[in-house]
Short mmCIF file of C-alpha atoms and ligand atoms in Angstrom, two decimals:
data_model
loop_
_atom_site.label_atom_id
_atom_site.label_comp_id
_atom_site.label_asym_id
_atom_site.label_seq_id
_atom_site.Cartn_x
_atom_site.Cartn_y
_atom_site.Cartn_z
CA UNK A 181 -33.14 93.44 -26.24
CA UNK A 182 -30.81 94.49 -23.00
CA UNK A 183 -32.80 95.03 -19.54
CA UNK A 184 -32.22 97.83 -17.48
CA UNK A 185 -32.56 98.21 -13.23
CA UNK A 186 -35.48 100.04 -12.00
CA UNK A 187 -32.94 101.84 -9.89
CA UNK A 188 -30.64 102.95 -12.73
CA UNK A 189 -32.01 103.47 -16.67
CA UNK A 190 -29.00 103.92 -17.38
CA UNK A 191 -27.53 100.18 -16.22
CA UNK A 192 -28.00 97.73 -19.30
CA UNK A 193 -27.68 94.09 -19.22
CA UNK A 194 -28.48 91.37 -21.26
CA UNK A 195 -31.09 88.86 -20.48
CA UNK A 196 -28.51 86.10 -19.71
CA UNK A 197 -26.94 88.26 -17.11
CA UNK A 198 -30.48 89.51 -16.10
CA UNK A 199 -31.57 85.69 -15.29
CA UNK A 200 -28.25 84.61 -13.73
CA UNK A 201 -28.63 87.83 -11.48
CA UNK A 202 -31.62 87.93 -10.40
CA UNK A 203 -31.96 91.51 -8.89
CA UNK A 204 -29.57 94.23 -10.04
CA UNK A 205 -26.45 94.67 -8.09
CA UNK A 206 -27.96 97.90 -7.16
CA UNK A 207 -31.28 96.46 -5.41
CA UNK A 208 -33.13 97.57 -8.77
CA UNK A 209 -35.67 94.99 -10.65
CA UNK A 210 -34.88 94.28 -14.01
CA UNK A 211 -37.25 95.57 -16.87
CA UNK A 212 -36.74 95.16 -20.31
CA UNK A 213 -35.84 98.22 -22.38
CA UNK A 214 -39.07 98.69 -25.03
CA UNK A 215 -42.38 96.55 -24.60
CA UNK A 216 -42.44 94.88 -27.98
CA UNK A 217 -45.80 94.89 -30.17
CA UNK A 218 -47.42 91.89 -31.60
CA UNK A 219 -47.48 91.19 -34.90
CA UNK A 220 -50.95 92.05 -35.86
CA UNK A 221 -51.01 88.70 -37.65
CA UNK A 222 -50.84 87.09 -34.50
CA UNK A 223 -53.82 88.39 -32.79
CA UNK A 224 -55.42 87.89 -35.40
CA UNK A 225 -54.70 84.12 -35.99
CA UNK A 226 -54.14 83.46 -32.41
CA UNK A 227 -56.96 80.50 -32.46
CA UNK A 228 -54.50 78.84 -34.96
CA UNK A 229 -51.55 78.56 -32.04
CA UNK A 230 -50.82 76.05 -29.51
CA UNK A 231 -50.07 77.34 -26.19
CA UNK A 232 -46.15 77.01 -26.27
CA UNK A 233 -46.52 78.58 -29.81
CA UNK A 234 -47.86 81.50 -28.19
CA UNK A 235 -45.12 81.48 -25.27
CA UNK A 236 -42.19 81.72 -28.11
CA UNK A 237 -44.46 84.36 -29.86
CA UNK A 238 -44.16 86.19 -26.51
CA UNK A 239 -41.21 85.56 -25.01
CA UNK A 240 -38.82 85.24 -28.15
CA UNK A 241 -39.37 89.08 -28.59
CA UNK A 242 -37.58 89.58 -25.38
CA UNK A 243 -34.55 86.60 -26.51
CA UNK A 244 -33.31 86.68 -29.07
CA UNK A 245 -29.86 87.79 -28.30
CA UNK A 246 -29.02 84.68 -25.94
CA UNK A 247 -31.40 82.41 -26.77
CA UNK A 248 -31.63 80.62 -30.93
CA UNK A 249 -34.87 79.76 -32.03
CA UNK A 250 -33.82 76.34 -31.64
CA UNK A 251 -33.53 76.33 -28.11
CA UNK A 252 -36.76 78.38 -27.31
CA UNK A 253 -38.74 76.28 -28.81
CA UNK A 254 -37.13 73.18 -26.78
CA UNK A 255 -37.26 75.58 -23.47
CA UNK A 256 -40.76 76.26 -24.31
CA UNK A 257 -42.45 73.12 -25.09
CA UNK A 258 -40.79 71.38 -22.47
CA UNK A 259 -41.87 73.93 -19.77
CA UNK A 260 -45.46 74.53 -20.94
CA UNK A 261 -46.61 71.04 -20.82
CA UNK A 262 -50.19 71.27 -18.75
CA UNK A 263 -53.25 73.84 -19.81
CA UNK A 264 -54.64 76.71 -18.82
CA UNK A 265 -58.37 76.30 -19.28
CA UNK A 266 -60.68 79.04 -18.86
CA UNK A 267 -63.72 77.33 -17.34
CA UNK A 268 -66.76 79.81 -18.13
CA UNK A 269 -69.59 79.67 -14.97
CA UNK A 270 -71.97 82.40 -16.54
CA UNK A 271 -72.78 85.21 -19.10
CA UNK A 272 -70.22 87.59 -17.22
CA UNK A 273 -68.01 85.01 -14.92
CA UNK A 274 -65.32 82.72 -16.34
CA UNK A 275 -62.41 81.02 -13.97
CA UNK A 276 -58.76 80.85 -15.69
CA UNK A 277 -57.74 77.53 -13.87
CA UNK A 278 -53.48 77.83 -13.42
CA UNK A 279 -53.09 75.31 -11.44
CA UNK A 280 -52.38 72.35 -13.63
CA UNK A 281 -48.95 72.35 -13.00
CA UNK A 282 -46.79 69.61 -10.89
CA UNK A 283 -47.11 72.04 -7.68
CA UNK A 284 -50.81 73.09 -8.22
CA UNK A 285 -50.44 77.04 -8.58
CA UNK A 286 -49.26 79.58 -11.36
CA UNK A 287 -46.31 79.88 -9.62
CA UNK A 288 -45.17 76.36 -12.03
CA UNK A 289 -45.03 77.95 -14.94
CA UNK A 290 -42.45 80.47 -14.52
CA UNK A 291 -40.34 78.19 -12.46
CA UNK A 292 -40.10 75.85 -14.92
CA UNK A 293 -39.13 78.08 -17.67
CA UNK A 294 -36.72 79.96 -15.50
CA UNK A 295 -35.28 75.98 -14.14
CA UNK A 296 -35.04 74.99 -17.54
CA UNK A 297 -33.57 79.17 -18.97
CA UNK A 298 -31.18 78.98 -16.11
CA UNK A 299 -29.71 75.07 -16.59
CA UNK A 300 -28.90 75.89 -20.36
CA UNK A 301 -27.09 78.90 -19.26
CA UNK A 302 -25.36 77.02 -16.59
CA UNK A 303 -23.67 75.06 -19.02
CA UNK A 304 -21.58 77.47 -19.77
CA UNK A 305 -20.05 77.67 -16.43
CA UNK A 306 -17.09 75.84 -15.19
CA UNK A 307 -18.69 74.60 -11.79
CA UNK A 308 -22.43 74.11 -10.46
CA UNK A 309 -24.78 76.48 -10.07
CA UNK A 310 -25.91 76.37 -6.45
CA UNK A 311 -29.58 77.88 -6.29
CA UNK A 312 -30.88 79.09 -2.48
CA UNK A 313 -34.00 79.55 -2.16
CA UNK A 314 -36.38 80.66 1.45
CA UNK A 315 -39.58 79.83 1.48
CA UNK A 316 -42.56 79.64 4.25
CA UNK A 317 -44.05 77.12 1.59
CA UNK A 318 -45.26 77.67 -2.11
CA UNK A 319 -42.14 79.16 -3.59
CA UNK A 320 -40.28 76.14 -2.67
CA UNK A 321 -42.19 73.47 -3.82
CA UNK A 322 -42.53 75.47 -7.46
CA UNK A 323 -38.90 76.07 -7.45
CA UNK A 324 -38.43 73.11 -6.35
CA UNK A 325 -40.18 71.04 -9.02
CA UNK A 326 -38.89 72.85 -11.88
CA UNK A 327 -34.94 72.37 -11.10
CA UNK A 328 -35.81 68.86 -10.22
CA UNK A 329 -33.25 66.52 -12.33
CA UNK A 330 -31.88 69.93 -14.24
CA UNK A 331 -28.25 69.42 -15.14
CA UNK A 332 -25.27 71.28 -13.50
CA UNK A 333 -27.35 72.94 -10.84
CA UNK A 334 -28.34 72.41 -6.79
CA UNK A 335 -31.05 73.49 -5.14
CA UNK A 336 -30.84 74.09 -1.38
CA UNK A 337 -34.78 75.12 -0.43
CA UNK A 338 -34.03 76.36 3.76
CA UNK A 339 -37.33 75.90 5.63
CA UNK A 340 -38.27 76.41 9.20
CA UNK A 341 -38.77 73.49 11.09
CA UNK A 342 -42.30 72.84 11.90
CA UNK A 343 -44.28 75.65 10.02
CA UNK A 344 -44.92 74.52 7.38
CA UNK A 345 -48.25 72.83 6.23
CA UNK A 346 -47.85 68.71 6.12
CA UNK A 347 -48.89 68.80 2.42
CA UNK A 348 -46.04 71.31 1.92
CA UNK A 349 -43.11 69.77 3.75
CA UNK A 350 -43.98 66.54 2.02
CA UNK A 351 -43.81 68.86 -1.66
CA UNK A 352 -40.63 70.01 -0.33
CA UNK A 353 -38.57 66.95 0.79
CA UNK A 354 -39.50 64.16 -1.29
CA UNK A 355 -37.95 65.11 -5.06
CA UNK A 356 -34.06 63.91 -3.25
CA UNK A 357 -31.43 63.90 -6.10
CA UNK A 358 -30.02 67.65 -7.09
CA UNK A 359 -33.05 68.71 -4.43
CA UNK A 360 -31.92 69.37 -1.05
CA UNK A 361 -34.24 70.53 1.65
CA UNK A 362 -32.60 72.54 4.57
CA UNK A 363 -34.98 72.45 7.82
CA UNK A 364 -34.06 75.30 9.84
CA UNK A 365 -34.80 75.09 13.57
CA UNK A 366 -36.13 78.61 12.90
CA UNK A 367 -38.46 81.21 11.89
CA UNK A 368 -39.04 82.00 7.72
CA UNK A 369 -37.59 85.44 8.72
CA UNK A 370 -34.52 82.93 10.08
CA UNK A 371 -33.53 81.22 6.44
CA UNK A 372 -34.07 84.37 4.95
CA UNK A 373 -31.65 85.83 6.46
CA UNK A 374 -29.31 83.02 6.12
CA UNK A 375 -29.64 83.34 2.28
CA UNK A 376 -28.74 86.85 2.37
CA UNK A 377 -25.89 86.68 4.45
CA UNK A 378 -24.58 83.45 2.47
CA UNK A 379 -24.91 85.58 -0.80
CA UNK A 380 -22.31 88.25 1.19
CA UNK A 381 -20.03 85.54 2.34
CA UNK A 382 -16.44 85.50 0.88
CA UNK A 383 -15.76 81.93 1.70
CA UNK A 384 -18.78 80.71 0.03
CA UNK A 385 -18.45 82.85 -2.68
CA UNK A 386 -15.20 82.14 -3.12
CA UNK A 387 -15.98 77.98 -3.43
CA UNK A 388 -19.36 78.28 -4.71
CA UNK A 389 -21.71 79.78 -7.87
CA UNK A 390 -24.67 80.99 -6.26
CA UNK A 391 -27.67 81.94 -7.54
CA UNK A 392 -31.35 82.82 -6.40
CA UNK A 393 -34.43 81.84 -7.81
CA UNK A 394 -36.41 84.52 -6.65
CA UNK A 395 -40.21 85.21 -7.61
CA UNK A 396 -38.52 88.91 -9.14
CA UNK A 397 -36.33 87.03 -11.75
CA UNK A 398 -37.18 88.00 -15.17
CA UNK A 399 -37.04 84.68 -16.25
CA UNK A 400 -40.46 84.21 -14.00
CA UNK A 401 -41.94 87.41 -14.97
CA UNK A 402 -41.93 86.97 -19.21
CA UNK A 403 -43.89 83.37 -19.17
CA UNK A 404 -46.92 84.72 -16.63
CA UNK A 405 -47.92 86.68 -19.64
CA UNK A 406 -48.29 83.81 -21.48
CA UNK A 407 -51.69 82.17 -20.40
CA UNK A 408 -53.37 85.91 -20.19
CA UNK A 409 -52.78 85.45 -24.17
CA UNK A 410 -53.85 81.97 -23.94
CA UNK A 411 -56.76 83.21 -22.60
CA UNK A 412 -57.88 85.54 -24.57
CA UNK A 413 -57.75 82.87 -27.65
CA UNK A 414 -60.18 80.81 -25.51
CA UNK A 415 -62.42 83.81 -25.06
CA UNK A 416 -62.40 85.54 -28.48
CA UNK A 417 -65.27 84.12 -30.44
CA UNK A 418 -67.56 85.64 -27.34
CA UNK A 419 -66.82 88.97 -28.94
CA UNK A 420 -66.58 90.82 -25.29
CA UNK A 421 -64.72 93.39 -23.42
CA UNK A 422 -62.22 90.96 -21.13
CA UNK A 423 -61.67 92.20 -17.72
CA UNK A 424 -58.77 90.25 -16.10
CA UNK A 425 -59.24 89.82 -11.76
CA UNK A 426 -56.05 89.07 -10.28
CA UNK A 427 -55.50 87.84 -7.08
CA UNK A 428 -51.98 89.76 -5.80
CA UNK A 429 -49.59 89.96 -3.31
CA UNK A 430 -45.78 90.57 -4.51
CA UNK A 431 -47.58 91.67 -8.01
CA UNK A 432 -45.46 89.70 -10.16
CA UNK A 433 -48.32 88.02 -11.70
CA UNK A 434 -50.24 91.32 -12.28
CA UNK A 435 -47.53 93.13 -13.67
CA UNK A 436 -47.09 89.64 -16.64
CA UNK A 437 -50.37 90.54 -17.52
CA UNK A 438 -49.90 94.03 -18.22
CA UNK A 439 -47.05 93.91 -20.25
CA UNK A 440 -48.88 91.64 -21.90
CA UNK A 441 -51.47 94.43 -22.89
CA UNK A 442 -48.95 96.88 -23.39
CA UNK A 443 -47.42 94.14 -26.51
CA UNK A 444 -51.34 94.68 -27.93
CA UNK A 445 -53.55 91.92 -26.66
CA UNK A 446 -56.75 93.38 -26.56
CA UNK A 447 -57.45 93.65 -22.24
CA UNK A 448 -60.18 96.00 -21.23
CA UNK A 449 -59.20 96.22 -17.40
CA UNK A 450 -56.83 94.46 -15.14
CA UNK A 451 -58.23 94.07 -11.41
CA UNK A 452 -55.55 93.43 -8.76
CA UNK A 453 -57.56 91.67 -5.86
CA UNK A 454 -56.01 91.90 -2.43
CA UNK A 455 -56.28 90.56 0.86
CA UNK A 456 -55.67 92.72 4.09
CA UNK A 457 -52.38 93.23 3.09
CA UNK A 458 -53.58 96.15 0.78
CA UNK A 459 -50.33 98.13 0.42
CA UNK A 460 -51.41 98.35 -3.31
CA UNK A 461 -55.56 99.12 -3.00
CA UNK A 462 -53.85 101.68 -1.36
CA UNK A 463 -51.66 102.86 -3.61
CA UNK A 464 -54.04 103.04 -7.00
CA UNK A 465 -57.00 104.90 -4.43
CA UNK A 466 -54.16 107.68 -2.95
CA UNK A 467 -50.40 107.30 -4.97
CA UNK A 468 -49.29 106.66 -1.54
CA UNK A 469 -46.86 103.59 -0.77
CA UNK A 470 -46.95 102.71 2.78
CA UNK A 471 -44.98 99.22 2.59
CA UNK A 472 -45.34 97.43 6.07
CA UNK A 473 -45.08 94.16 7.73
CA UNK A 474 -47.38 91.65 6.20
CA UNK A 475 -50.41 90.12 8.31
CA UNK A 476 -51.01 86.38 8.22
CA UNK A 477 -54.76 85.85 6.32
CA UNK A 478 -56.03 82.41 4.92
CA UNK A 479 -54.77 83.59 0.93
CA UNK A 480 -50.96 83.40 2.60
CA UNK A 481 -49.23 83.49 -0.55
CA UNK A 482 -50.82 86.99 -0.39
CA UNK A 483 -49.53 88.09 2.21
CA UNK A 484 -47.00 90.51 1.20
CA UNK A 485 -46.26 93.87 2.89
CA UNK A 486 -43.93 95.14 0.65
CA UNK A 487 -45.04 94.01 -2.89
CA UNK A 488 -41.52 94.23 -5.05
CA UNK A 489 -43.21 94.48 -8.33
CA UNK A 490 -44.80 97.39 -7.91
CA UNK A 491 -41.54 99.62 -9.39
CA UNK A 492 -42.05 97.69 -12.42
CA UNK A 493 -45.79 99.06 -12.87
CA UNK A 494 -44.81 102.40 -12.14
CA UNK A 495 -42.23 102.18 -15.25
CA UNK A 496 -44.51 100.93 -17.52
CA UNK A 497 -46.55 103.62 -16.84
CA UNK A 498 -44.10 106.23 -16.35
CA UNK A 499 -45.35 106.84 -13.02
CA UNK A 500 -48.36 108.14 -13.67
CA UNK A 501 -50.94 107.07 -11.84
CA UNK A 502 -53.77 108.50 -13.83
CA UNK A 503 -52.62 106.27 -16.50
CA UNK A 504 -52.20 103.09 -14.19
CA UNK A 505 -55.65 103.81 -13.17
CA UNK A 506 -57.07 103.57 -16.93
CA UNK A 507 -56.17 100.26 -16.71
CA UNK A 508 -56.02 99.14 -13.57
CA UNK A 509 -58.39 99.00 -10.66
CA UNK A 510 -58.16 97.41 -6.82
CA UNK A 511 -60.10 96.23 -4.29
CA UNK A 512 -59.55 94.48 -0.93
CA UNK A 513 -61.37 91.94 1.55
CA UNK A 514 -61.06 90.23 4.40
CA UNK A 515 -61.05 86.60 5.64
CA UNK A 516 -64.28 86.56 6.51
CA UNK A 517 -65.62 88.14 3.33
CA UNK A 518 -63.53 85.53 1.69
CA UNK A 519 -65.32 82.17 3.03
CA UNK A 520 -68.47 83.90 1.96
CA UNK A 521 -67.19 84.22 -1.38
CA UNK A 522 -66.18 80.57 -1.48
CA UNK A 523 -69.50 79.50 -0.23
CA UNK A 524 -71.21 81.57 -2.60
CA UNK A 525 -68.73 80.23 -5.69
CA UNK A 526 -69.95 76.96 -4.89
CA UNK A 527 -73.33 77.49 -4.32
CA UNK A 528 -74.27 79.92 -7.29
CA UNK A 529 -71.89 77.69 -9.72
CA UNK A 530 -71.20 74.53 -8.55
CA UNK A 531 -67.50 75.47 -8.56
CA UNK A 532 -65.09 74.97 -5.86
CA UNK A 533 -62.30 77.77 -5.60
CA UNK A 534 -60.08 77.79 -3.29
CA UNK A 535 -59.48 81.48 -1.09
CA UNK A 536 -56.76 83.35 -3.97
CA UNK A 537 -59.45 83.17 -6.25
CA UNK A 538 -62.60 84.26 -3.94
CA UNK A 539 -60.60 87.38 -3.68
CA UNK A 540 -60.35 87.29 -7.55
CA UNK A 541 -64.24 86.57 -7.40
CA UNK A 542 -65.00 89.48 -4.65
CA UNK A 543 -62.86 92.03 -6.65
CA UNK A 544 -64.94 91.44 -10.09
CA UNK A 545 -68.25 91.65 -8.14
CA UNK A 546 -67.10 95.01 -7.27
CA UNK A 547 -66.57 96.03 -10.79
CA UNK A 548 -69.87 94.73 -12.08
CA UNK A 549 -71.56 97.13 -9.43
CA UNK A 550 -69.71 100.23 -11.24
CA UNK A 551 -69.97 99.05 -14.85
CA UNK A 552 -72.69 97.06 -16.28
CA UNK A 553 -71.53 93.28 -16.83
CA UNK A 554 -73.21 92.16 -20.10
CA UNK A 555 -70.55 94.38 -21.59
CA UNK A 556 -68.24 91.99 -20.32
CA UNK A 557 -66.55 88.49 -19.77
CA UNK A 558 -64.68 88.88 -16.31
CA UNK A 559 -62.45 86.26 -16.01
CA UNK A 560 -61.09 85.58 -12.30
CA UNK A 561 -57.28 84.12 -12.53
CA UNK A 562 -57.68 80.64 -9.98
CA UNK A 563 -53.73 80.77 -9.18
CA UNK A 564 -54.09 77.50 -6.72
CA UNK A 565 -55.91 74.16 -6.41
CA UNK A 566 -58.46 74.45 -3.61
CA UNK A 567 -56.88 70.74 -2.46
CA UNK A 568 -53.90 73.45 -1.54
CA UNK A 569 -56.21 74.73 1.20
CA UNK A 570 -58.14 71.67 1.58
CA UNK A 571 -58.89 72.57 5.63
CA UNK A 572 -60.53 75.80 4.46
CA UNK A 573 -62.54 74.98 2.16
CA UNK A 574 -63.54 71.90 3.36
CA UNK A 575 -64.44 73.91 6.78
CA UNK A 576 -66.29 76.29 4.92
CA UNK A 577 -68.26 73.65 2.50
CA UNK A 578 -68.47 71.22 4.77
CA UNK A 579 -67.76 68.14 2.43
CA UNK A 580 -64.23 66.60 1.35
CA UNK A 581 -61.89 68.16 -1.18
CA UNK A 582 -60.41 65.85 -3.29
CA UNK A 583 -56.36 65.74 -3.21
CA UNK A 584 -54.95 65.42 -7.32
CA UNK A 585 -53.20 62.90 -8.13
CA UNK A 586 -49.70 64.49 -8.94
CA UNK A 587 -49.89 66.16 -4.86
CA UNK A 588 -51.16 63.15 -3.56
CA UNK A 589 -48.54 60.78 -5.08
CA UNK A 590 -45.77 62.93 -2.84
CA UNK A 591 -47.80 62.45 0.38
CA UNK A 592 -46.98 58.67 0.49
CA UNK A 593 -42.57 59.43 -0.11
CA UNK A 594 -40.39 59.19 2.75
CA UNK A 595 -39.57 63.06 4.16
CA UNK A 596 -36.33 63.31 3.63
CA UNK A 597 -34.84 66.80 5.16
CA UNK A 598 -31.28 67.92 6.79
CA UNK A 599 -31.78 68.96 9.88
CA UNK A 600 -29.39 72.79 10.90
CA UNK A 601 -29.79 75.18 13.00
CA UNK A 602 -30.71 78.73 12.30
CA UNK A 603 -26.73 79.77 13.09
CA UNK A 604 -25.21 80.73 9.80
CA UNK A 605 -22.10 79.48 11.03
CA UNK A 606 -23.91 75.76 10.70
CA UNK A 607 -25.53 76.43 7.11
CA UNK A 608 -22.13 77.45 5.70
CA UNK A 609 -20.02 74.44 7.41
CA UNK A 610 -22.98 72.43 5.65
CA UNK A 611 -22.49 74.37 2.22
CA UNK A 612 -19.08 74.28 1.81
CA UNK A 613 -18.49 70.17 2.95
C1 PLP B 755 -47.85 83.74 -5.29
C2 PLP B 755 -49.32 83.61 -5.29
C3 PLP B 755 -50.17 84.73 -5.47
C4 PLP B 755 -49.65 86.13 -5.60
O1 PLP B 755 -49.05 86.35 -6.84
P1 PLP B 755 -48.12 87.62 -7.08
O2 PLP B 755 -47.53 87.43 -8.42
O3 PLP B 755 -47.10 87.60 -5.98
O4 PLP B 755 -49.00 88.84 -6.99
C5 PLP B 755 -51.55 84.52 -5.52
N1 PLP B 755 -52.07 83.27 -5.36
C6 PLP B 755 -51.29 82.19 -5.16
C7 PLP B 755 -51.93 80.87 -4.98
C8 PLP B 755 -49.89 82.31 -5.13
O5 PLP B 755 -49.13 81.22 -4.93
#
């Protein structure tokens, strides 16, 4: 299987060079060549495989070429080590809980398959892989957690000083060893930029292998389509039409799920749930992409103006929106709208969810009004721990959240962070000592 760039079907690479790139040289996404089918078998039997079972079911099909069974299998079952439960609230309503992971969100599970992908590949090079990552909080943590202790490769996460939540900063600062946390006396916009212009500097480049691990890699896009499978074991003795409500922002998550339909597993509609940054509502109601600047809301890892993944839904359906539209729908709603939701989760089901997911929750409501819900089991994808946005929620419900274990046991470590400011000039003198 050899991956091609969004921005040129003719550019072919294979998924070695895909991971260790990142994003095509030409700004293009990378998108593998056919969408493999299932074996029928394995729909069919799915009940009868574990979870990282199904992951090298899924993922091996895309492979092969750089990766022996051998090492899949060790890649896999060391990355997908927490569940995915699908925790059913009614008739119509069931919650696909991804947040078992180290870092509480969905976002762990293709880190650490990409962390553990990209460290067996980095073997192979003469010197250390140097990772940079930006983050205004979740991507760093995830990333973050999954390279932690990985062999032959650094991570430098740049942060800006100060805005960042507590809970984050302390998920960002306290792994030490091949971690390093970079606070920039800056703005997010600030270390982004830094990355970029470190990844066009000749000195660096010249003294350093650098790599990104950004949410686009394709080594974070094939394992999100793992738990939609996962699911849909969980949910097929119901004998129902599955509708799938995503909470999106930068799509990624979304677009895992779909090819994951496209390979056969049996999806009735995929609902992409947005917040006010609805650059994509937009787009499936009017084929019109207006990217912008993104507006802060209380679902911030939504908050994406210009969502990157969106080229790779437009190949799989050969831009044609009247075919995205079969199988996609979108809705939108706004903070306020979204504490409703969350009080109305938890009063209705007993079930605390935490604001990604009220979105989710809002978006399937919407679909039950159009289409009539005993058809269906509408399962809302819970991408984050509510304990992530414990001031909302507990604002909203008015009683405590309850911090897990694995985020709490971070809170007590020692920060431990270098201090730069946001002049590149600094960052490289840092980089290259
Ligand atoms: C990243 C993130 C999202 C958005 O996912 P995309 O793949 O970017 O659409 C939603 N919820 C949470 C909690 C996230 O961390």
């Amino acid at each position: 299987m050899k991956f091609y760039s969004t921005n040129d079907k003719e550019l072919r690479v294979t998924f070695r060079e895909a991971v260790m790139k990142g994003l095509s040289d030409d700004g293009g996404l990378f998108m593998p060549e056919t969408i493999p089918a299932f074996d029928k078998t394995f729909i069919e039997n799915i009940d009868k495989y574990s979870l990282s079972e199904i992951a090298f079911e899924i993922i091996s099909k895309y492979t092969s070429d750089d990766l022996t069974e051998d090492k899949l299998h060790e890649i896999v079952k060391s990355s997908f080590t927490f569940e995915s439960p699908v925790k059913i609230l009614s008739d119509n309503l069931g919650i696909l809980e991804l947040f078992h992971g180290p870092t509480l969100a969905f976002k762990d599970f293709g880190a650490r398959f990409m962390a553990r992908t990209m460290g067996y590949f980095a073997k192979d090079l003469d010197k250390e892989l140097n990772i940079l990552v930006a983050t205004s909080g979740d991507t760093g943590s995830a990333v973050a957690s999954g390279f932690y202790n990985v062999e032959g490769i650094n991570v430098f996460i740049l942060y800006p000083s100060g805005k960042v939540s507590s809970n984050q900063e302390k998920q960002l600062t306290t792994y030490g060893n091949n971690i390093i946390a970079l606070e920039i006396d800056g703005t997010f916009d600030d270390c982004q930029k830094i990355v970029k212009t470190a990844f066009l500097d000749n000195d660096i480049k010249n003294k350093l292998y650098l790599s990104s691990a950004n949410s686009i890699n394709i080594a974070r896009l094939l394992p999100q389509s793992v738990y939609y499978a996962e699911a849909f074991k969980q949910l097929k003795e119901l004998n129902k039409e599955i509708v799938f409500s995503v909470p999106s922002g930068n799509l990624g998550n979304i677009t895992a799920g779909l090819i994951a339909k496209k390979m056969g597993l049996p999806v009735s509609k995929f609902i992409s749930a947005t917040n006010m940054n609805n650059v994509f509502t937009e787009f499936i109601e009017s084929g019109k992409f207006n990217p912008r600047k993104s507006v802060a809301t209380l679902s911030n890892a939504m908050d994406v103006g210009n969502p990157s993944n969106l080229s790779r839904i437009i190949e799989l359906y050969d831009d044609d929106l009247e075919l995205i539209k079969v199988d996609v729908d979108s809705s939108t709603y706004n903070d306020e709208t979204t504490k409703l939701a969350i009080k109305e989760v938890s009063e209705n089901f007993n079930y605390t969810i935490d604001p990604h997911g009220a979105i989710g929750y809002l978006a399937l409501k919407k679909f039950y009004e159009d289409n009539d819900p005993s058809n269906y089991i509408g399962v809302v994808l819970e991408t984050a721990h509510p304990a992530k946005f414990k001031e909302v929620a507990e604002s909203v419900l008015g009683k405590e959240i309850i911090i897990p274990e694995r985020l709490d046991s971070c809170l007590h470590k020692e920060k431990n962070s270098i201090k730069i400011s946001k002049n590149f000039e600094d960052v490289k003198k840092y980089l290259l000592s």
